[in-house]
Short mmCIF file of C-alpha atoms and ligand atoms in Angstrom, two decimals:
data_model
loop_
_atom_site.label_atom_id
_atom_site.label_comp_id
_atom_site.label_asym_id
_atom_site.label_seq_id
_atom_site.Cartn_x
_atom_site.Cartn_y
_atom_site.Cartn_z
CA MET A 1 2.80 5.61 -7.99
CA ALA A 2 0.14 8.20 -7.14
CA LEU A 3 -2.34 7.27 -4.44
CA ILE A 4 -5.70 9.04 -4.49
CA LYS A 5 -8.76 8.92 -2.33
CA LYS A 6 -11.60 6.95 -3.88
CA LYS A 7 -14.65 8.87 -2.78
CA ALA A 8 -17.15 6.03 -2.88
CA GLU A 9 -15.35 4.05 -0.18
CA ASP A 10 -13.09 6.66 1.37
CA ALA A 11 -10.17 4.38 0.56
CA VAL A 12 -6.71 5.50 -0.47
CA LEU A 13 -5.89 3.62 -3.64
CA PRO A 14 -3.73 3.87 -6.75
CA GLU A 15 -5.09 6.12 -9.47
CA VAL A 16 -4.90 3.26 -11.96
CA LEU A 17 -6.61 0.05 -10.94
CA PRO A 18 -6.38 -3.30 -12.73
CA THR A 19 -9.11 -3.80 -15.32
CA HIS A 20 -9.70 -7.44 -14.39
CA VAL A 21 -9.10 -8.91 -10.93
CA GLY A 22 -9.50 -12.66 -10.46
CA PHE A 23 -10.20 -14.07 -6.99
CA ILE A 24 -9.45 -17.65 -5.94
CA MET A 25 -11.63 -17.97 -2.85
CA ASP A 26 -9.42 -20.41 -0.96
CA GLY A 27 -9.27 -21.22 2.72
CA ASN A 28 -12.94 -21.63 3.66
CA GLY A 29 -12.39 -25.16 4.94
CA ARG A 30 -9.42 -24.16 7.10
CA TRP A 31 -11.32 -21.14 8.41
CA ALA A 32 -14.07 -23.48 9.64
CA LYS A 33 -11.64 -26.11 10.99
CA LYS A 34 -9.81 -23.51 13.08
CA ARG A 35 -13.12 -22.81 14.80
CA GLY A 36 -14.19 -26.45 15.13
CA LEU A 37 -17.01 -25.90 12.63
CA PRO A 38 -18.07 -28.03 9.65
CA ARG A 39 -16.43 -27.11 6.34
CA SER A 40 -19.77 -26.07 4.90
CA LEU A 41 -19.92 -23.19 7.41
CA GLY A 42 -16.61 -22.00 6.01
CA HIS A 43 -18.26 -21.75 2.61
CA VAL A 44 -21.19 -19.84 4.14
CA GLU A 45 -18.71 -17.27 5.48
CA GLY A 46 -16.87 -17.35 2.17
CA ALA A 47 -20.08 -16.53 0.31
CA LYS A 48 -20.76 -13.59 2.68
CA ASN A 49 -17.29 -12.28 2.00
CA PHE A 50 -17.76 -12.74 -1.73
CA LYS A 51 -20.72 -10.35 -1.57
CA LYS A 52 -18.74 -7.77 0.40
CA ILE A 53 -15.84 -7.87 -2.04
CA VAL A 54 -18.16 -7.59 -5.07
CA ASP A 55 -19.81 -4.49 -3.55
CA TYR A 56 -16.46 -2.92 -2.81
CA CYS A 57 -15.05 -3.56 -6.30
CA LYS A 58 -18.16 -2.02 -7.81
CA ASN A 59 -17.81 1.06 -5.62
CA ILE A 60 -14.15 1.67 -6.33
CA GLY A 61 -14.65 1.19 -10.08
CA ILE A 62 -13.07 -2.12 -11.07
CA LYS A 63 -14.54 -3.09 -14.44
CA TYR A 64 -14.15 -6.89 -14.41
CA ILE A 65 -14.00 -9.24 -11.45
CA SER A 66 -13.96 -13.00 -11.60
CA PHE A 67 -14.38 -15.57 -8.84
CA TYR A 68 -13.49 -19.26 -8.71
CA VAL A 69 -16.72 -20.61 -7.23
CA PHE A 70 -16.50 -24.28 -8.18
CA SER A 71 -13.95 -26.14 -10.27
CA THR A 72 -14.40 -29.17 -12.51
CA GLU A 73 -12.27 -30.98 -9.91
CA ASN A 74 -14.40 -29.94 -6.91
CA TRP A 75 -16.97 -32.67 -7.70
CA LYS A 76 -14.50 -35.05 -5.98
CA ARG A 77 -15.39 -33.48 -2.60
CA PRO A 78 -17.80 -35.14 -0.15
CA LYS A 79 -21.45 -34.95 -1.23
CA GLU A 80 -22.41 -32.99 1.86
CA GLU A 81 -19.91 -30.27 1.03
CA ILE A 82 -20.96 -30.13 -2.65
CA ASP A 83 -24.61 -29.88 -1.58
CA GLY A 84 -23.72 -27.02 0.75
CA ILE A 85 -22.04 -25.06 -2.05
CA LEU A 86 -24.97 -25.78 -4.41
CA LYS A 87 -27.35 -24.50 -1.74
CA LEU A 88 -25.36 -21.27 -1.46
CA LEU A 89 -25.36 -20.85 -5.22
CA ARG A 90 -29.12 -21.47 -5.38
CA GLU A 91 -29.79 -18.98 -2.58
CA TYR A 92 -27.56 -16.41 -4.22
CA LEU A 93 -29.32 -16.79 -7.55
CA VAL A 94 -32.61 -15.91 -5.82
CA ASP A 95 -31.45 -12.56 -4.49
CA VAL A 96 -28.68 -11.83 -6.94
CA GLN A 97 -30.40 -8.90 -8.68
CA ALA A 98 -30.92 -7.17 -5.33
CA HIS A 99 -27.28 -7.73 -4.44
CA LEU A 100 -25.78 -6.57 -7.71
CA GLY A 101 -28.10 -3.60 -8.19
CA ASP A 102 -28.00 -1.62 -11.39
CA GLY A 103 -25.20 -1.76 -13.84
CA VAL A 104 -23.60 -5.16 -13.19
CA ARG A 105 -23.46 -7.75 -15.93
CA ALA A 106 -23.13 -11.33 -14.69
CA VAL A 107 -21.58 -14.09 -16.78
CA PHE A 108 -20.97 -17.73 -15.83
CA LEU A 109 -17.76 -19.40 -16.96
CA GLY A 110 -17.85 -23.16 -17.25
CA ASP A 111 -20.15 -25.98 -18.25
CA LYS A 112 -23.59 -25.23 -16.82
CA SER A 113 -24.99 -28.61 -17.89
CA ALA A 114 -23.64 -30.34 -14.76
CA TYR A 115 -25.97 -28.31 -12.54
CA PRO A 116 -29.56 -29.12 -11.57
CA GLU A 117 -32.06 -27.66 -14.04
CA ASP A 118 -33.38 -24.91 -11.75
CA ILE A 119 -29.86 -23.60 -11.24
CA GLN A 120 -29.08 -23.74 -14.96
CA LYS A 121 -32.26 -21.82 -15.75
CA ALA A 122 -31.51 -19.17 -13.12
CA MET A 123 -27.97 -18.78 -14.49
CA VAL A 124 -29.20 -18.30 -18.07
CA LYS A 125 -31.88 -15.84 -16.92
CA LEU A 126 -29.39 -13.79 -14.93
CA GLU A 127 -27.01 -13.59 -17.88
CA LYS A 128 -29.85 -12.52 -20.16
CA ASP A 129 -31.32 -9.96 -17.73
CA THR A 130 -27.96 -8.29 -17.08
CA ALA A 131 -26.40 -8.57 -20.56
CA HIS A 132 -26.83 -4.83 -21.28
CA HIS A 133 -25.18 -3.60 -18.06
CA THR A 134 -21.84 -1.85 -18.42
CA LYS A 135 -20.67 -0.55 -15.02
CA MET A 136 -18.96 -3.78 -14.03
CA THR A 137 -18.83 -7.39 -15.25
CA LEU A 138 -18.96 -10.15 -12.67
CA LEU A 139 -17.60 -13.48 -13.91
CA LEU A 140 -18.53 -16.54 -11.88
CA ALA A 141 -16.49 -19.64 -12.64
CA CYS A 142 -18.83 -22.52 -11.84
CA ASN A 143 -17.96 -26.06 -12.89
CA TYR A 144 -14.98 -24.39 -14.49
CA GLY A 145 -11.54 -25.69 -15.36
CA GLY A 146 -8.98 -23.89 -17.48
CA ARG A 147 -7.91 -26.98 -19.43
CA ASP A 148 -11.52 -27.99 -19.90
CA GLU A 149 -12.26 -24.52 -21.28
CA ILE A 150 -9.42 -24.73 -23.80
CA ALA A 151 -10.53 -28.22 -24.89
CA HIS A 152 -14.08 -26.84 -25.29
CA SER A 153 -12.76 -24.00 -27.45
CA ALA A 154 -10.78 -26.50 -29.56
CA ARG A 155 -13.92 -28.60 -30.13
CA LEU A 156 -15.92 -25.56 -31.29
CA ILE A 157 -13.12 -24.55 -33.65
CA ALA A 158 -12.85 -28.11 -35.00
CA GLU A 159 -16.57 -28.00 -35.83
CA LYS A 160 -16.03 -24.77 -37.81
CA VAL A 161 -13.17 -26.39 -39.70
CA GLN A 162 -15.27 -29.46 -40.38
CA SER A 163 -18.10 -27.35 -41.77
CA GLY A 164 -15.66 -25.41 -43.94
CA GLU A 165 -16.25 -22.07 -42.16
CA LEU A 166 -12.68 -21.90 -40.95
CA LYS A 167 -9.34 -23.01 -42.42
CA PRO A 168 -6.72 -24.59 -40.09
CA GLU A 169 -4.12 -22.06 -41.27
CA ASP A 170 -6.40 -19.20 -40.15
CA ILE A 171 -6.47 -20.37 -36.51
CA THR A 172 -4.63 -17.85 -34.35
CA GLU A 173 -4.41 -17.12 -30.63
CA LYS A 174 -7.35 -14.78 -31.14
CA THR A 175 -9.43 -17.61 -32.64
CA ILE A 176 -8.86 -19.72 -29.53
CA ALA A 177 -9.65 -16.76 -27.24
CA ASP A 178 -12.83 -16.05 -29.21
CA TYR A 179 -14.18 -19.50 -28.32
CA LEU A 180 -13.33 -19.38 -24.62
CA TYR A 181 -16.07 -18.63 -22.08
CA THR A 182 -14.46 -15.20 -21.69
CA ALA A 183 -14.72 -14.29 -25.39
CA GLY A 184 -14.48 -10.53 -25.84
CA MET A 185 -13.39 -9.89 -22.25
CA PRO A 186 -10.01 -8.61 -21.10
CA ASP A 187 -7.36 -10.98 -19.76
CA VAL A 188 -6.81 -11.12 -16.02
CA ASP A 189 -4.45 -8.38 -14.75
CA LEU A 190 -4.26 -9.44 -11.13
CA VAL A 191 -4.97 -12.81 -9.52
CA ILE A 192 -5.51 -12.81 -5.78
CA ARG A 193 -5.18 -16.08 -3.89
CA PRO A 194 -5.57 -16.04 -0.15
CA SER A 195 -4.85 -18.89 2.28
CA GLY A 196 -1.14 -19.35 1.60
CA GLU A 197 -1.36 -21.64 -1.43
CA LEU A 198 0.96 -20.54 -4.22
CA ARG A 199 -0.70 -21.97 -7.31
CA LEU A 200 -3.28 -21.22 -10.00
CA SER A 201 -5.23 -24.51 -9.73
CA ASN A 202 -6.46 -24.51 -13.34
CA TYR A 203 -8.06 -21.06 -12.96
CA LEU A 204 -8.33 -19.03 -16.20
CA ILE A 205 -4.98 -20.43 -17.31
CA TRP A 206 -5.17 -18.91 -20.81
CA GLN A 207 -6.36 -15.52 -19.55
CA CYS A 208 -3.73 -15.36 -16.78
CA ALA A 209 -0.75 -15.75 -19.15
CA TYR A 210 0.50 -12.25 -18.25
CA ALA A 211 -1.31 -11.71 -14.96
CA GLU A 212 0.38 -10.48 -11.80
CA TYR A 213 -0.10 -12.66 -8.72
CA TYR A 214 -0.85 -11.62 -5.17
CA PHE A 215 -0.69 -14.27 -2.45
CA THR A 216 -1.53 -13.82 1.21
CA ASN A 217 -1.88 -16.15 4.19
CA VAL A 218 -5.23 -14.62 5.16
CA LEU A 219 -8.07 -17.12 4.65
CA TRP A 220 -10.82 -16.12 2.20
CA PRO A 221 -13.58 -15.47 4.79
CA ASP A 222 -11.16 -13.02 6.48
CA PHE A 223 -9.99 -11.40 3.24
CA SER A 224 -11.22 -7.88 3.95
CA THR A 225 -11.46 -4.76 1.79
CA GLU A 226 -8.30 -3.53 3.58
CA GLU A 227 -6.51 -6.67 2.37
CA LEU A 228 -7.78 -5.96 -1.13
CA ASN A 229 -6.47 -2.38 -0.91
CA LYS A 230 -3.03 -3.81 -0.06
CA ALA A 231 -3.17 -6.07 -3.11
CA LEU A 232 -4.19 -3.20 -5.38
CA ILE A 233 -1.38 -0.98 -4.08
CA ASP A 234 1.13 -3.80 -4.52
CA TYR A 235 -0.15 -4.42 -8.07
CA ALA A 236 0.29 -0.73 -8.97
CA SER A 237 3.97 -0.93 -8.04
CA ARG A 238 4.71 -3.80 -10.44
CA GLY A 239 6.32 -3.11 -13.81
CA ARG A 240 4.38 -5.04 -16.42
CA ARG A 241 6.32 -5.63 -19.63
CA PHE A 242 4.30 -8.33 -21.40
CA GLY A 243 7.51 -9.89 -22.73
CA GLY A 244 8.97 -6.56 -23.84
CA VAL A 245 11.78 -4.63 -22.18
C1 LIG B 301 -12.01 -23.32 -1.74
O1 LIG B 301 -11.71 -23.34 -0.36
C2 LIG B 301 -13.39 -22.90 -1.93
C3 LIG B 301 -14.31 -23.55 -2.67
C4 LIG B 301 -14.04 -24.79 -3.41
C5 LIG B 301 -15.71 -23.09 -2.74
C6 LIG B 301 -15.87 -21.60 -2.86
C7 LIG B 301 -17.29 -21.31 -2.81
C8 LIG B 301 -17.85 -20.34 -2.08
C9 LIG B 301 -17.10 -19.35 -1.27
C10 LIG B 301 -19.32 -20.17 -2.12
C11 LIG B 301 -19.59 -19.16 -3.16
C12 LIG B 301 -20.98 -18.90 -3.26
C13 LIG B 301 -21.45 -17.96 -4.07
C14 LIG B 301 -22.85 -17.66 -3.96
C15 LIG B 301 -20.66 -17.22 -5.05
P1 LIG B 301 -11.43 -24.72 0.38
O2 LIG B 301 -12.71 -25.25 0.89
O3 LIG B 301 -10.70 -25.63 -0.54
O4 LIG B 301 -10.55 -24.27 1.58
P2 LIG B 301 -9.46 -25.17 2.29
O5 LIG B 301 -8.30 -25.26 1.34
O6 LIG B 301 -9.14 -24.37 3.51
O7 LIG B 301 -10.08 -26.50 2.61
#
């Protein structure tokens, strides 16, 4: 594996980077607990780190990055914690264009309808305003669940069958993928999950079918660009066969 210097960040990285890196931002709560702080402060630090990692990925030239911001299951958390995450999302949506700068397309994965109207509107506007950008695509999984996404795709396909636009025998894997929130986007190449948990937690389960996994004990607020470099170097050493030999 050849390592080269990426000029933008002065980092030594593999020549070939994954096209799509998925981040499961886990460990915010434990980060806060270790410091005797409320969980919501862990999410504040997590959101700061999210911005840093987005900037870095843009600079080193990763084309697609996705983040698990809020799952369909996260609504079970205490109201105070949910409100804290909503506040962070709302604040981010206000200064998102300044953060992303030119060239980044933003897309939300998940059912927006569960969010307050102002947040939904800001999400739709951001998607519309950035739809033509091609440098990098930022996917934000908000009120997202992998099984929920597949069920949603199945419902849309069933409607097409009902209206006669589609025949059951014509439904292929591609048909299902075309009705996912990620329609037209590449599958995940590398999933990174910090905080020591070794599971996918319903994150992009269809799109991760052939992904490589990178787990680390570092908690998300401490997951630095150096940690990301390590993951990218590790990924480059893996032999991906996609079921072949
Ligand atoms: C999981 O860690 C993290 C979440 C459920 C929330 C992630 C959300 C953010 C980092 C805020 C993102 C904001 C923007 C603007 C993108 P956990 O709380 O389950 O950690 P724990 O397992 O240590 O308790």
